[in-house]
Amino acid sequence: MPLDLVKKVLCVLVQNGVCVFNHRGPGRPTNYQANSNKILRILRYPRYIYTAKTLYGDTGELIIEELLQRGEMTMSRTVKTVADRLTQNMEDGQCMDYSEVSSAFCKLVETHFLQRCPPVAGPGKADSAAPATPATQAGASAPTPESFPDCYRVPQVTIRGQGKRRLSSEDVDQTIAKKAKMDPETHGDEGIYWQVNFERFHLHFRDQAIISAVANKLDQTSSEIVRTMLRMSEVTTSPAASCTKPLSANEIFRSLPSTYNIARPILDQYLTLLVDDPMEFVGRAGESGGGMFVVNLHKVLANLARATLESIVQERFGSRSARIFRLLLRKRHLEQKQVEDFAMVPAKEAKDMLYMLLSQNLVQLQEIPKTPDFAPSRTFYLYTCNQLPTARMLLQNCYKTVANLIERRLFESKESKRLLEKSQRIEAILASLQASGAEPEQLTEVEEMITAPEKQQLDSLRLHINKLDSAENQVDDTIFILESYISATATS
């Protein structure tokens, strides 16, 4: 590979945060290292974009999409690009104003979904100011408000106007790059770049998983109470905290949505129900103000991870194996005879199921000798299950599953490459004819270029690929639960 091309590739990787570098001093080569965490986050890009669309509409969706595609951008460039894209999809005579996009951008920064890229000094310029880039030195932690005071401060940007339409034949990336080079206009944010704050999205996903678990276990009203508690404490609670800041029952009652007309005694009953539930969604932290309550974040994540492990075992090995696995998670250490009695499973079946789980490393066998010689007749053989190592092992299996799904999708696309290219060409011709006001007969003639068997094959291929994409998203949900639990265990 030519040296110039290697440099360009490294620039793109550094700009997208999937590669970090380390300056070792003047005259010494710079080390580059792949950032595996950022690479794995690519799997979750559709979820980030969909969340932004849900919270902030089409404008928020396109802002997040542009920043994910390009790694880092200035606010003014992002606003112009998004406004142009929104204008392109509007009816003739309508345009998206830059101020509306700027407002959505500021809201994303206020809620910490976007953050500034930290400034990184160039080689030999450790003490001088350098333009912000998304790269961090190898081994350095990700930028946080604590380490970078201006991480969430929006600069004064002067940008006025409306989005502009482009010709259908223009290449968007080339147009944007050309404008960036030729446009001499300044907006006051030169050198200030922004990136997506993945950790903030993950906190939102965690809260949504907790709310969904409460709704499934209890009811919608209970989930709305927990949602209110999480919303009230999202600013005051540290991302690594094991529980939210204590909230009084009076504060929770005043902050409930007006659509939920709940009397104060009913709220107290719901809070008591949440505290007494075995899942330990909510804990009691005091008695002042009608009672102080917290959401047990780490305990809920541990219970969600346990439910995920039990579900995986049940799907792979059946309900009786899941019963034994659940029993070992709760009792920790049991002999084979105890497993048979507690699980109410015949001895032969219990033995087969235990050996099957043991062969898959889902349970472990611990030997406790009565004497130093480890004689089998004088040794206790206890089956046990440790949730954390099991979660780590299943997390690796989930990543292998995602890799297999991606390989299968690529194989399916490669096998039908000619048909897909033909379909894309015909769709482009149809779009061009419709834009030029062609007659229906012409459109029908172009559509008939694809035969009935080819249409059937295309429909089958798209259905198959959609199933693979859906499976990939579902596996990513499991990955997120297991990763959150492992991370919470490491910080507690």
Coordinates of N, CA and C in Angstrom, one line a residue, residues 85-230:
R85 N -29.8 18.7 3.9 CA -30.4 17.4 3.7 C -31.9 17.4 4.0
L86 N -32.3 18.2 5.1 CA -33.7 18.3 5.4 C -34.5 19.1 4.3
T87 N -33.8 20.1 3.8 CA -34.4 20.9 2.7 C -34.6 20.1 1.4
Q88 N -33.7 19.2 1.2 CA -33.8 18.3 0.0 C -35.0 17.5 0.0
N89 N -35.5 17.1 1.2 CA -36.6 16.2 1.4 C -37.9 16.9 1.5
M90 N -37.9 18.3 1.5 CA -39.1 19.1 1.7 C -39.7 19.3 0.3
E91 N -41.0 19.8 0.4 CA -41.6 20.2 -0.9 C -41.0 21.4 -1.5
D92 N -41.2 21.6 -2.7 CA -40.7 22.8 -3.4 C -41.2 24.1 -2.7
G93 N -40.3 25.0 -2.5 CA -40.7 26.3 -1.9 C -40.5 26.3 -0.4
Q94 N -40.2 25.2 0.2 CA -39.9 25.1 1.6 C -38.5 24.8 1.9
C95 N -38.0 25.5 3.0 CA -36.6 25.3 3.3 C -36.4 25.2 4.8
M96 N -35.4 24.5 5.3 CA -35.1 24.4 6.7 C -34.2 25.5 7.1
D97 N -34.6 26.2 8.2 CA -33.8 27.3 8.7 C -32.7 26.8 9.5
Y98 N -31.5 27.5 9.4 CA -30.4 27.1 10.2 C -30.6 27.2 11.7
S99 N -31.4 28.2 12.1 CA -31.7 28.4 13.5 C -32.4 27.2 14.1
E100 N -33.3 26.5 13.4 CA -33.9 25.3 13.9 C -33.0 24.2 14.2
V101 N -32.1 24.0 13.2 CA -31.1 22.9 13.4 C -30.1 23.3 14.5
S102 N -29.7 24.5 14.7 CA -28.9 25.0 15.8 C -29.5 24.7 17.1
S103 N -30.8 25.0 17.2 CA -31.6 24.7 18.4 C -31.5 23.3 18.8
A104 N -31.8 22.4 17.8 CA -31.7 20.9 18.1 C -30.3 20.5 18.5
F105 N -29.3 21.1 17.9 CA -27.9 20.8 18.2 C -27.6 21.2 19.7
C106 N -28.1 22.4 20.1 CA -27.9 22.8 21.5 C -28.6 21.9 22.5
K107 N -29.8 21.5 22.1 CA -30.5 20.6 23.0 C -29.7 19.2 23.2
L108 N -29.1 18.7 22.1 CA -28.3 17.5 22.3 C -27.1 17.7 23.2
V109 N -26.5 18.9 23.1 CA -25.4 19.2 23.9 C -25.8 19.4 25.4
E110 N -27.0 20.1 25.6 CA -27.5 20.3 27.0 C -27.8 19.0 27.7
T111 N -28.3 18.0 26.9 CA -28.6 16.7 27.5 C -27.4 15.7 27.4
H112 N -26.2 16.3 27.0 CA -24.9 15.6 27.0 C -24.9 14.4 26.0
F113 N -25.7 14.4 25.0 CA -25.6 13.4 23.9 C -24.5 13.8 23.0
L114 N -24.1 15.0 22.9 CA -23.0 15.5 22.2 C -22.0 16.1 23.1
Q115 N -20.7 16.0 22.8 CA -19.6 16.6 23.6 C -18.5 17.1 22.7
R116 N -17.7 18.1 23.2 CA -16.6 18.5 22.4 C -15.5 17.5 22.4
C117 N -14.8 17.5 21.3 CA -13.6 16.6 21.2 C -12.5 17.3 22.1
P118 N -11.7 16.5 22.8 CA -10.7 17.1 23.7 C -9.5 17.6 22.8
P119 N -8.9 18.7 23.2 CA -7.7 19.2 22.5 C -6.5 18.3 22.7
V120 N -5.8 17.9 21.7 CA -4.6 17.1 21.7 C -3.4 17.8 21.2
A121 N -2.4 17.9 21.9 CA -1.2 18.7 21.5 C -0.4 17.8 20.5
G122 N 0.1 18.5 19.4 CA 0.9 17.8 18.4 C 2.3 17.4 18.9
P123 N 3.1 16.7 18.2 CA 4.4 16.3 18.6 C 5.3 17.6 18.7
G124 N 5.9 17.7 19.9 CA 6.8 18.8 20.1 C 6.1 20.1 20.5
K125 N 4.8 20.0 20.7 CA 4.0 21.2 21.0 C 3.1 20.9 22.2
A126 N 3.6 20.2 23.2 CA 2.8 19.8 24.3 C 2.3 20.9 25.1
D127 N 3.0 22.1 25.1 CA 2.5 23.2 25.9 C 1.7 24.2 25.1
S128 N 1.7 24.1 23.8 CA 0.9 25.0 23.0 C -0.5 24.5 22.7
A129 N -1.4 25.5 22.4 CA -2.7 25.1 22.1 C -2.8 24.5 20.7
A130 N -3.6 23.5 20.5 CA -3.8 22.9 19.2 C -5.3 22.7 19.0
P131 N -5.7 22.7 17.7 CA -7.1 22.5 17.4 C -7.6 21.2 17.9
A132 N -8.9 21.2 18.3 CA -9.4 20.0 18.9 C -9.6 18.9 17.9
T133 N -9.3 17.7 18.2 CA -9.5 16.5 17.3 C -10.1 15.4 18.2
P134 N -10.7 14.4 17.6 CA -11.4 13.4 18.3 C -10.4 12.3 18.9
A135 N -9.1 12.5 18.6 CA -8.2 11.4 19.0 C -7.7 11.7 20.4
T136 N -7.5 10.6 21.1 CA -6.9 10.7 22.4 C -5.6 9.8 22.4
Q137 N -4.7 10.1 23.3 CA -3.5 9.3 23.3 C -3.8 7.9 23.8
A138 N -3.0 7.0 23.4 CA -3.3 5.6 23.8 C -3.2 5.4 25.3
G139 N -4.2 4.8 25.8 CA -4.3 4.5 27.3 C -5.0 5.6 28.0
A140 N -5.3 6.8 27.3 CA -6.0 7.8 28.0 C -7.4 7.5 28.1
S141 N -8.1 8.1 29.1 CA -9.5 7.8 29.2 C -10.3 8.7 28.3
A142 N -11.6 8.3 28.0 CA -12.4 9.1 27.1 C -12.7 10.4 27.7
P143 N -12.9 11.4 26.9 CA -13.2 12.8 27.5 C -14.5 12.8 28.3
T144 N -14.4 13.4 29.4 CA -15.5 13.6 30.3 C -15.6 15.0 30.8
P145 N -16.7 15.5 31.3 CA -16.8 16.9 31.8 C -15.8 17.1 32.9
E146 N -15.5 16.1 33.7 CA -14.6 16.3 34.8 C -13.2 16.6 34.3
S147 N -12.8 15.9 33.2 CA -11.4 16.1 32.7 C -11.3 17.2 31.8
F148 N -12.4 17.7 31.2 CA -12.3 18.8 30.2 C -13.5 19.7 30.5
P149 N -13.2 20.8 31.2 CA -14.2 21.7 31.7 C -15.2 22.2 30.6
D150 N -14.7 22.5 29.4 CA -15.6 23.0 28.3 C -16.3 22.0 27.5
C151 N -16.3 20.7 28.0 CA -16.8 19.6 27.2 C -18.3 19.9 26.7
Y152 N -19.1 20.6 27.5 CA -20.5 20.8 27.1 C -20.8 22.2 27.0
R153 N -19.8 23.1 26.7 CA -20.1 24.5 26.5 C -20.2 24.8 25.0
V154 N -21.4 25.3 24.6 CA -21.7 25.6 23.2 C -21.1 27.0 22.9
P155 N -20.2 27.2 21.9 CA -19.7 28.5 21.5 C -20.7 29.4 20.9
Q156 N -20.4 30.7 20.8 CA -21.2 31.6 20.1 C -21.0 31.5 18.6
V157 N -22.0 30.9 18.0 CA -21.9 30.7 16.5 C -22.8 31.6 15.8
T158 N -22.3 32.3 14.8 CA -23.1 33.2 14.0 C -23.3 32.5 12.6
I159 N -24.5 32.0 12.5 CA -24.9 31.3 11.2 C -26.3 31.6 10.9
R160 N -26.5 32.2 9.8 CA -27.9 32.6 9.4 C -28.2 32.1 8.0
G161 N -29.4 31.8 7.7 CA -29.8 31.4 6.4 C -30.7 30.2 6.4
Q162 N -30.8 29.5 5.3 CA -31.6 28.4 5.1 C -30.9 27.3 4.3
G163 N -31.4 26.1 4.4 CA -30.8 25.0 3.7 C -31.0 25.1 2.2
K164 N -30.0 24.6 1.4 CA -30.0 24.7 0.0 C -30.2 23.4 -0.7
R165 N -31.0 23.4 -1.8 CA -31.2 22.1 -2.5 C -30.0 21.8 -3.4
R166 N -29.7 20.6 -3.6 CA -28.6 20.2 -4.5 C -29.2 19.4 -5.7
L167 N -28.5 19.3 -6.8 CA -28.8 18.5 -7.9 C -28.7 17.1 -7.6
S168 N -29.5 16.2 -8.1 CA -29.5 14.8 -7.8 C -28.2 14.1 -8.2
S169 N -27.5 14.7 -9.2 CA -26.3 14.1 -9.7 C -25.1 14.5 -8.9
E170 N -25.2 15.4 -7.9 CA -24.1 15.8 -7.1 C -23.7 14.8 -6.1
D171 N -22.4 14.7 -5.9 CA -21.9 13.8 -4.8 C -21.8 14.6 -3.5
V172 N -22.6 14.2 -2.5 CA -22.7 15.0 -1.3 C -21.4 15.1 -0.6
D173 N -20.6 14.1 -0.5 CA -19.3 14.2 0.2 C -18.4 15.1 -0.5
Q174 N -18.3 15.0 -1.8 CA -17.4 15.9 -2.6 C -17.9 17.4 -2.4
T175 N -19.2 17.6 -2.5 CA -19.7 19.0 -2.4 C -19.3 19.6 -1.0
I176 N -19.5 18.8 0.1 CA -19.3 19.3 1.4 C -17.8 19.6 1.6
A177 N -16.9 18.7 1.1 CA -15.5 18.9 1.2 C -15.0 20.1 0.4
K178 N -15.6 20.3 -0.8 CA -15.3 21.5 -1.6 C -15.7 22.8 -0.9
K179 N -16.9 22.8 -0.3 CA -17.4 24.0 0.4 C -16.5 24.3 1.6
A180 N -16.1 23.2 2.3 CA -15.2 23.4 3.5 C -13.9 24.1 3.1
K181 N -13.4 23.8 1.9 CA -12.1 24.3 1.5 C -12.3 25.7 0.9
M182 N -13.4 26.0 0.2 CA -13.5 27.2 -0.6 C -14.3 28.3 0.2
D183 N -15.1 27.9 1.1 CA -15.9 28.9 1.8 C -15.1 29.7 2.8
P184 N -14.8 31.0 2.6 CA -14.0 31.8 3.5 C -14.7 32.3 4.7
E185 N -16.0 32.1 4.7 CA -16.9 32.7 5.8 C -16.5 32.0 7.1
T186 N -16.4 32.8 8.2 CA -16.2 32.3 9.5 C -17.4 32.4 10.4
H187 N -17.6 31.4 11.3 CA -18.8 31.4 12.1 C -18.5 31.5 13.6
G188 N -17.2 31.6 14.0 CA -16.9 31.7 15.4 C -16.6 30.4 16.1
D189 N -16.7 29.3 15.4 CA -16.4 28.0 16.1 C -15.3 27.2 15.4
E190 N -14.4 27.9 14.8 CA -13.3 27.3 14.1 C -12.4 26.6 15.1
G191 N -12.0 25.3 14.8 CA -11.2 24.5 15.7 C -11.9 23.9 16.8
I192 N -13.3 24.1 16.9 CA -14.0 23.4 18.0 C -14.9 22.3 17.3
Y193 N -14.5 21.1 17.6 CA -15.1 19.9 17.0 C -16.0 19.2 18.0
W194 N -17.0 18.5 17.5 CA -18.0 17.8 18.3 C -18.0 16.4 17.9
Q195 N -18.4 15.5 18.9 CA -18.5 14.1 18.7 C -19.7 13.6 19.5
V196 N -20.1 12.3 19.2 CA -21.2 11.7 19.9 C -20.7 11.2 21.2
N197 N -21.5 11.4 22.3 CA -21.1 10.9 23.6 C -21.8 9.5 23.8
F198 N -21.1 8.5 23.5 CA -21.7 7.1 23.6 C -22.1 6.8 25.0
E199 N -21.4 7.2 26.0 CA -21.7 6.8 27.3 C -23.1 7.4 27.7
R200 N -23.4 8.6 27.3 CA -24.7 9.2 27.6 C -25.8 8.4 27.0
F201 N -25.6 7.9 25.7 CA -26.6 7.0 25.1 C -26.7 5.7 25.9
H202 N -25.6 5.2 26.4 CA -25.7 3.9 27.1 C -26.4 4.1 28.5
L203 N -26.3 5.3 29.1 CA -27.1 5.5 30.3 C -28.5 5.6 30.0
H204 N -28.9 6.2 28.8 CA -30.3 6.2 28.4 C -30.8 4.8 28.1
F205 N -30.0 4.0 27.5 CA -30.4 2.6 27.2 C -30.6 1.8 28.5
R206 N -29.7 2.1 29.5 CA -29.8 1.4 30.8 C -31.1 1.8 31.5
D207 N -31.4 3.1 31.5 CA -32.6 3.5 32.1 C -33.9 2.9 31.4
Q208 N -33.8 2.9 30.1 CA -35.0 2.3 29.4 C -35.1 0.8 29.7
A209 N -34.0 0.1 29.8 CA -34.1 -1.3 30.2 C -34.7 -1.5 31.6
I210 N -34.3 -0.6 32.5 CA -34.9 -0.7 33.9 C -36.4 -0.4 33.9
I211 N -36.8 0.6 33.1 CA -38.2 1.0 33.1 C -39.0 -0.2 32.4
S212 N -38.4 -0.7 31.3 CA -39.1 -1.8 30.7 C -39.3 -3.1 31.6
A213 N -38.2 -3.3 32.4 CA -38.3 -4.5 33.3 C -39.3 -4.3 34.4
V214 N -39.4 -3.0 34.9 CA -40.5 -2.8 35.9 C -41.9 -2.9 35.3
A215 N -42.1 -2.4 34.0 CA -43.4 -2.5 33.4 C -43.7 -4.0 33.2
N216 N -42.8 -4.8 32.8 CA -43.1 -6.2 32.5 C -43.3 -7.0 33.8
K217 N -42.6 -6.6 34.9 CA -42.7 -7.4 36.2 C -43.9 -6.9 37.0
L218 N -44.2 -5.6 37.0 CA -45.3 -5.1 37.8 C -46.4 -4.5 36.8
D219 N -46.4 -3.2 36.6 CA -47.4 -2.6 35.7 C -46.9 -1.2 35.2
Q220 N -47.7 -0.6 34.4 CA -47.2 0.6 33.7 C -47.1 1.8 34.7
T221 N -47.9 1.8 35.7 CA -47.8 2.9 36.7 C -46.5 2.8 37.5
S222 N -46.1 1.6 37.9 CA -44.9 1.4 38.6 C -43.7 1.8 37.7
S223 N -43.7 1.5 36.4 CA -42.7 1.9 35.5 C -42.6 3.4 35.4
E224 N -43.8 4.1 35.4 CA -43.8 5.6 35.3 C -43.2 6.2 36.6
I225 N -43.4 5.6 37.7 CA -42.8 6.1 39.0 C -41.3 6.0 38.9
V226 N -40.8 4.8 38.4 CA -39.3 4.6 38.3 C -38.8 5.6 37.2
R227 N -39.5 5.8 36.1 CA -39.0 6.7 35.1 C -38.9 8.1 35.7
T228 N -39.9 8.5 36.5 CA -39.8 9.8 37.1 C -38.6 9.9 38.1
M229 N -38.3 8.9 38.8 CA -37.1 8.9 39.7 C -35.8 9.0 38.9
L230 N -35.7 8.3 37.8 CA -34.5 8.3 37.0 C -34.4 9.7 36.3

